[in-house]
Amino acid sequence: MRTLILNAGEIAHMSSGDANMPLLGSEMSDKDLNVHSSGKGIVIESGVITGIAESDELETEFVPSWVSGNGSFDGSNVIDARDRAIIPGFVDSHTHLLWAGDRSNEIALRQRGMTYAQISEAGGGINKTVSETRKCTVEELVSMGKHRLSEAQALGTTTIEVKSGYGLSIDSELRLLEAYGHISEQSRMDIHTTWLGAHDFPKDKKRSEYMDELISDQLPRVAEQGLSRWVDVFCEPGWFDIEQTERIVVAAKGLGLTPRLHVDEFVDSGGLTLASELGSVSADHVAHSNDESRERASKAGTMQTFLPGTPYVLGSNDYPPIDKCLENEWAFSLATDFNPNCNSLSIPFTGSLASHRCGIDPISALAAVTRNPSTTLGYGDEVSVGSISVGMDADMNILKGSEVEMWCQTPGMNPISTTIIKGVL
Ligand code: NIG
Ligand code: FE
């Protein structure tokens, strides 16, 4: 069945140039390049965008009996956008979707001066979540994941990357990946699963033993069972150092997995340089990376993915220097980093941090949560999400206002009125 979206406000199509490549520098913020003015409509057939034209013309061609409102007219399903703006569905390229328990108490510890590392040593942090997550059955994980995905979807996310990493043992890491498989089968969203067995060292093993387990047991099982296409490592002094990260990633690449890594979150340990050398599609956090490594990442095609929600929840005003990427035309994305500390699946809130705290204009920030991250998710030369143009999947959001900038200007409130995934409301 054909679906028509008529009477659109501005449409941020984000499709200028080669849509298989990220937007860079000033082309990210250029409204002439990336936004259609109001009055257009969109044609969707079998979940794919097949036309974008003046709304009046589409009305005459397809639904002559339509006057206004949603419903079925002349054999087409009409969505009346009523001059509200339309933007692509969000691509959240960094989440830890599945974990159990609650660590809300850690904010008070941080306020008393404890660091992230000290909280972890005192029995909080990742390992606390691991104990809780290990108790969950696959069914419990699936139900938790579906609930969280529906929250993400209500906030406009239509494509999502999800990591394991709160199991830290063969059984529980495989259980998390298996749960993602079931969730993916039951969801209309595109779900991209990443193995993050190297998120931390479990308390019940020596570090060297866990390194061996990762490389000799977990990784081969993950690859054999086809549970993940990606490998991630929390590369940070105190967790996995440069040498350990390299060992894991080299082994994973040998089994066909592609790296996307946590690097340089708290200090510059050379993580971004390593990520580029290893051919990582994305290097995430990159809050403290040096400029030389950023330049090198850009040349190597490694996306810098900023997660401004993390300093926010850690109570820090040390926001990452995202604006440098705009100035230097280095490819960058933004993502939520949903995890027990950063308990938000709201891409609009991430956008608010980028625009209200990091000086990024709303259209650039929009490119960083749609088209740019879509290029890291392995679609190759035929990226089918992240922009609104003919041939793309019909993944989009109708906002509550007429101007596209609204998408990140309602902190704590949802700017999305309607989310459409593969043509379905
Ligand atoms: O990306 N830094 C590593 N992992 C998560 C946080 C993990 C946690 O605190 O549970 C992150 O910020
Ligand atoms: Fe993370």
mmCIF file with all atom_site columns, N, CA and C in Angstrom, residues 32 43 87 115 159-160 187 219 279 394:
data_model
loop_
_atom_site.group_PDB
_atom_site.id
_atom_site.type_symbol
_atom_site.label_atom_id
_atom_site.label_alt_id
_atom_site.label_comp_id
_atom_site.label_asym_id
_atom_site.label_entity_id
_atom_site.label_seq_id
_atom_site.pdbx_PDB_ins_code
_atom_site.Cartn_x
_atom_site.Cartn_y
_atom_site.Cartn_z
_atom_site.occupancy
_atom_site.B_iso_or_equiv
_atom_site.pdbx_formal_charge
_atom_site.auth_seq_id
_atom_site.auth_comp_id
_atom_site.auth_asym_id
_atom_site.auth_atom_id
_atom_site.pdbx_PDB_model_num
ATOM 1  N N  . ASP A 1 32  ? 20.647 25.116  2.848  1.00 0.00 ? 32  ASP A N  1
ATOM 2  C CA . ASP A 1 32  ? 20.306 25.017  1.420  1.00 0.00 ? 32  ASP A CA 1
ATOM 3  C C  . ASP A 1 32  ? 20.600 23.616  0.900  1.00 0.00 ? 32  ASP A C  1
ATOM 4  N N  . VAL A 1 43  ? 6.345  10.290  -0.764 1.00 0.00 ? 43  VAL A N  1
ATOM 5  C CA . VAL A 1 43  ? 5.643  9.066   -1.173 1.00 0.00 ? 43  VAL A CA 1
ATOM 6  C C  . VAL A 1 43  ? 6.434  7.866   -0.659 1.00 0.00 ? 43  VAL A C  1
ATOM 7  N N  . ILE A 1 87  ? 12.228 15.028  9.921  1.00 0.00 ? 87  ILE A N  1
ATOM 8  C CA . ILE A 1 87  ? 13.674 14.761  9.953  1.00 0.00 ? 87  ILE A CA 1
ATOM 9  C C  . ILE A 1 87  ? 13.882 13.248  9.826  1.00 0.00 ? 87  ILE A C  1
ATOM 10 N N  . THR A 1 115 ? 36.045 9.267   42.226 1.00 0.00 ? 115 THR A N  1
ATOM 11 C CA . THR A 1 115 ? 36.108 9.221   40.766 1.00 0.00 ? 115 THR A CA 1
ATOM 12 C C  . THR A 1 115 ? 35.418 7.958   40.260 1.00 0.00 ? 115 THR A C  1
ATOM 13 N N  . THR A 1 159 ? 17.165 3.303   14.269 1.00 0.00 ? 159 THR A N  1
ATOM 14 C CA . THR A 1 159 ? 18.290 2.375   14.051 1.00 0.00 ? 159 THR A CA 1
ATOM 15 C C  . THR A 1 159 ? 19.162 2.460   15.297 1.00 0.00 ? 159 THR A C  1
ATOM 16 N N  . ILE A 1 160 ? 19.615 1.304   15.787 1.00 0.00 ? 160 ILE A N  1
ATOM 17 C CA . ILE A 1 160 ? 20.348 1.364   17.056 1.00 0.00 ? 160 ILE A CA 1
ATOM 18 C C  . ILE A 1 160 ? 21.469 0.328   17.099 1.00 0.00 ? 160 ILE A C  1
ATOM 19 N N  . SER A 1 187 ? 11.650 -6.873  16.200 1.00 0.00 ? 187 SER A N  1
ATOM 20 C CA . SER A 1 187 ? 11.542 -5.414  16.114 1.00 0.00 ? 187 SER A CA 1
ATOM 21 C C  . SER A 1 187 ? 11.607 -4.937  14.672 1.00 0.00 ? 187 SER A C  1
ATOM 22 N N  . LEU A 1 219 ? 35.544 -15.057 21.992 1.00 0.00 ? 219 LEU A N  1
ATOM 23 C CA . LEU A 1 219 ? 35.581 -14.556 20.625 1.00 0.00 ? 219 LEU A CA 1
ATOM 24 C C  . LEU A 1 219 ? 35.285 -15.644 19.586 1.00 0.00 ? 219 LEU A C  1
ATOM 25 N N  . GLY A 1 279 ? 41.893 0.172   11.870 1.00 0.00 ? 279 GLY A N  1
ATOM 26 C CA . GLY A 1 279 ? 40.792 0.248   10.900 1.00 0.00 ? 279 GLY A CA 1
ATOM 27 C C  . GLY A 1 279 ? 39.430 0.262   11.565 1.00 0.00 ? 279 GLY A C  1
ATOM 28 N N  . ALA A 1 394 ? 12.028 4.200   4.598  1.00 0.00 ? 394 ALA A N  1
ATOM 29 C CA . ALA A 1 394 ? 11.156 5.274   5.091  1.00 0.00 ? 394 ALA A CA 1
ATOM 30 C C  . ALA A 1 394 ? 11.181 5.296   6.619  1.00 0.00 ? 394 ALA A C  1
#
